[in-house]
């Protein structure tokens, strides 16, 4: 008995756990770098908060997609459909409950937002279940067909939104207490943006806790690495897939609600519009990595805002330029996930 | 002789051959059979789309690459010729310069995208092409001084192609021989030539290697074929032909604009056609394009009538509203990927093969 | 003679167009170590994977503890009491040693509830695991990873352990440690062991089956095989004491 322990102890001292902090530092470094370029501190604050808020919302929309891809090796080109459906479902709460929206009470406003989010996540979660069963399940492992079929699914979903809600734009009213901004010194911090940051952080922390502290989370992380072994340990990975797909779709729905309110008008194409952005974010972050997705979303959003102020024409393609730069540095994205 | 013309890739189904002949003669004689301006436009669009979709099939059906950048090359061709004619005046020289410039740009972009992205997985590649194409579309609509922005540009074409031009007085078979007709035949003949060119490519040894790569790229690599090179070549060829399709479209419409040439709608149209028509069969582009463009223009009339009939039930009326034709096409598309992966052409060929006496 | 714990009858397995198992008849009695020997490519790993349901037999039957598991899905087979330690170890590198074992402990909801006594028992012959308890498994050495893989299979009592080449690529000193660990394990567990290291196997095995060309060509007791050099030569191509 002692032989092995000794041998093992002589083998090596406790191996150092290298936590890859470099990508994490990119966000504050970028923000600080921009300060001298922008010149005025208040403007910088406004832009940074705007970037963080947008980043949070993009993270919410993208996180589900990257997790689904990491675990199930399925890329849902129709992910934007869940964003759109989420946003439109929110209207089913926000429009009838106009009084709560217009009330000057933060409690009522937060409640109606909460209800809208709840309904949206429920509907998109169920839609995700149906999508997985009907559209995705027959094409596991067949990437080509997956791409085609999920695109088809998105087209159908977008058209169905037109059928149900009509083809015109729907204005979404921002709840009263969410309007306007806090003025601190010379800087204006829009209230809704702060709420978005709050919601986004809650989502991120929750995901972090689930993935790291619960058995289900461990199963997901293990499944991303080696699904076969998870099955050999006695877990039905198929059920895990369905659960993750539903969760990912619900997250997209949540993101859709926040994004829709941010833009204040809804069109069925709202999901399709951000599809490219979401793809860029998950490529930058590394397919399958939630942490990478978070950082990627922050970087993309911050750069879009800074560039929008400093060099508007560049801003439109800033996300692509960022993607190319990151890929040249780390071809698999910021945090490549260990694959079998 | 027909065999050589079609590069030994015969339809292999009597029904298919019949349909192809119908399409061929319909397009060849369109100015005389369907004289209205609208119908001639439909015919010209079908010609251009046959080429555009066939070039996409080279990538998707034969090499197994999903790329969303195809409309970008189409747009480059259109804008190349359009901007050249706009700035250099209506001359054949301008057309030449524009086309040459467009082909060069497409080639460079195809090479860059190909070499950069083909080393990565298919999914990555698809996403990257999506990102690049959308960036390009944004650029085109933002650099309005050059490109005319959202509204695009109209321009004049060389005299012989202008609608007002008449080759001679009088009519043949009830139609004046005017510039529109000449332009149409320019489009038709070019499309036919390019189509036969595509047939030749996919049936050549090069084409066979592409198919081997599609089936199993490991094995192809093990057999000694540098798959990256073949894929890049396929990418470039597809891009170049798509560029030429864009040139033809610009000459026909005498207009270029981001919505008609660079939008994601065009990409979805191509995808729908290639899947429903039949991936990996160049004829799929013919049947698919004809079907799609005809439906796009004429089915909507039927849908409007159905929708009006159901006005009592708003939800149903909405379902059949002519603007929703994309819904039905989307459903058809999803069903095709599941149940008819070989598309209409594949279906017809299988049925014919089954029927053929052993 | 009590019913064997595991019984394969006439099992054929096809992978794609390759016919790998061509009629395998194998009996694994309860208790002790049954060794599966054979050259590379004989079909040993395929046999284990077929038992585990990762590949399904196209013909024949696999019976375990009185039930037919031939076409059962893998999770069900695992829950019936079979643990699998694959050739590639398949530990989850991103998870710590603790988390790896926690996942394998199906019965517990939280990591603190894992059976302390059982863990101490495991630490008894795999001391390194205690030391690296909170390290990501990916940072461990090859031998340590193997310990994690085996520990995963025994963190809860199982009826049968399928272990595929545990000493592959390990240093001789570590292998010595493994022998001691297995000696302890076989007292309580039933193990079907695939191995090519004959000295490892001759010290531990109780019964042996030799595979060649997708079939079992010999089965009997380990003692019998160790003594009969002609048989060794005939079956394995060389005499077993020259084989490492």
mmCIF file of C-alpha atoms in Angstrom, chain A residues 144-145 148, chain B residues 9 12 16 19-20 49-50 52-63 195 199 202 211 214 269-292 332-333 335-337 339-350:
data_model
loop_
_atom_site.group_PDB
_atom_site.id
_atom_site.type_symbol
_atom_site.label_atom_id
_atom_site.label_comp_id
_atom_site.label_asym_id
_atom_site.label_seq_id
_atom_site.Cartn_x
_atom_site.Cartn_y
_atom_site.Cartn_z
ATOM 1 C CA UNK A 144 -24.567 19.690 -43.359
ATOM 2 C CA UNK A 145 -28.173 18.731 -42.862
ATOM 3 C CA UNK A 148 -29.771 23.487 -43.783
ATOM 4 C CA UNK B 9 -24.230 13.441 -67.553
ATOM 5 C CA UNK B 12 -31.433 9.415 -67.009
ATOM 6 C CA UNK B 16 -36.739 14.707 -66.257
ATOM 7 C CA UNK B 19 -39.077 18.777 -68.128
ATOM 8 C CA UNK B 20 -35.617 19.947 -69.087
ATOM 9 C CA UNK B 49 -30.479 31.763 -61.325
ATOM 10 C CA UNK B 50 -29.773 28.524 -63.125
ATOM 11 C CA UNK B 52 -26.021 31.007 -59.875
ATOM 12 C CA UNK B 53 -27.535 27.925 -58.276
ATOM 13 C CA UNK B 54 -25.476 25.534 -60.404
ATOM 14 C CA UNK B 55 -22.324 27.254 -59.204
ATOM 15 C CA UNK B 56 -23.558 26.874 -55.633
ATOM 16 C CA UNK B 57 -24.323 23.233 -56.199
ATOM 17 C CA UNK B 58 -20.691 22.758 -57.132
ATOM 18 C CA UNK B 59 -19.846 23.773 -53.589
ATOM 19 C CA UNK B 60 -22.712 22.284 -51.644
ATOM 20 C CA UNK B 61 -23.766 19.255 -53.624
ATOM 21 C CA UNK B 62 -20.491 18.132 -55.060
ATOM 22 C CA UNK B 63 -17.865 19.238 -52.554
ATOM 23 C CA UNK B 195 -24.408 25.670 -67.545
ATOM 24 C CA UNK B 199 -21.677 20.039 -66.356
ATOM 25 C CA UNK B 202 -18.570 18.169 -62.318
ATOM 26 C CA UNK B 211 -17.267 14.064 -54.747
ATOM 27 C CA UNK B 214 -17.515 15.132 -49.958
ATOM 28 C CA UNK B 269 -33.466 31.593 -52.291
ATOM 29 C CA UNK B 270 -30.355 29.841 -53.584
ATOM 30 C CA UNK B 271 -30.413 27.385 -50.688
ATOM 31 C CA UNK B 272 -34.083 26.643 -51.173
ATOM 32 C CA UNK B 273 -33.644 26.061 -54.890
ATOM 33 C CA UNK B 274 -30.595 23.858 -54.604
ATOM 34 C CA UNK B 275 -32.131 21.632 -51.964
ATOM 35 C CA UNK B 276 -35.559 21.325 -53.539
ATOM 36 C CA UNK B 277 -34.165 20.979 -57.039
ATOM 37 C CA UNK B 278 -31.600 18.417 -56.016
ATOM 38 C CA UNK B 279 -28.149 18.780 -54.498
ATOM 39 C CA UNK B 280 -25.278 17.252 -56.391
ATOM 40 C CA UNK B 281 -27.133 17.211 -59.684
ATOM 41 C CA UNK B 282 -26.525 20.234 -61.861
ATOM 42 C CA UNK B 283 -29.932 19.708 -63.444
ATOM 43 C CA UNK B 284 -31.439 20.410 -60.062
ATOM 44 C CA UNK B 285 -30.494 24.032 -60.596
ATOM 45 C CA UNK B 286 -32.529 24.101 -63.802
ATOM 46 C CA UNK B 287 -35.676 22.506 -62.489
ATOM 47 C CA UNK B 288 -35.403 24.225 -59.144
ATOM 48 C CA UNK B 289 -34.814 27.718 -60.512
ATOM 49 C CA UNK B 290 -37.618 27.447 -63.033
ATOM 50 C CA UNK B 291 -40.007 26.180 -60.395
ATOM 51 C CA UNK B 292 -38.981 28.705 -57.789
ATOM 52 C CA UNK B 332 -41.169 22.468 -48.277
ATOM 53 C CA UNK B 333 -37.471 23.073 -47.759
ATOM 54 C CA UNK B 335 -39.401 18.439 -45.713
ATOM 55 C CA UNK B 336 -37.019 18.178 -48.643
ATOM 56 C CA UNK B 337 -33.963 17.960 -46.440
ATOM 57 C CA UNK B 339 -37.457 13.131 -47.115
ATOM 58 C CA UNK B 340 -36.059 14.164 -50.471
ATOM 59 C CA UNK B 341 -32.411 14.846 -49.840
ATOM 60 C CA UNK B 342 -31.740 14.299 -53.496
ATOM 61 C CA UNK B 343 -34.420 16.769 -54.465
ATOM 62 C CA UNK B 344 -36.782 16.611 -57.380
ATOM 63 C CA UNK B 345 -34.137 15.556 -59.859
ATOM 64 C CA UNK B 346 -32.857 12.819 -57.603
ATOM 65 C CA UNK B 347 -36.366 11.577 -57.056
ATOM 66 C CA UNK B 348 -37.088 11.432 -60.757
ATOM 67 C CA UNK B 349 -33.851 9.628 -61.451
ATOM 68 C CA UNK B 350 -34.454 7.046 -58.738
#
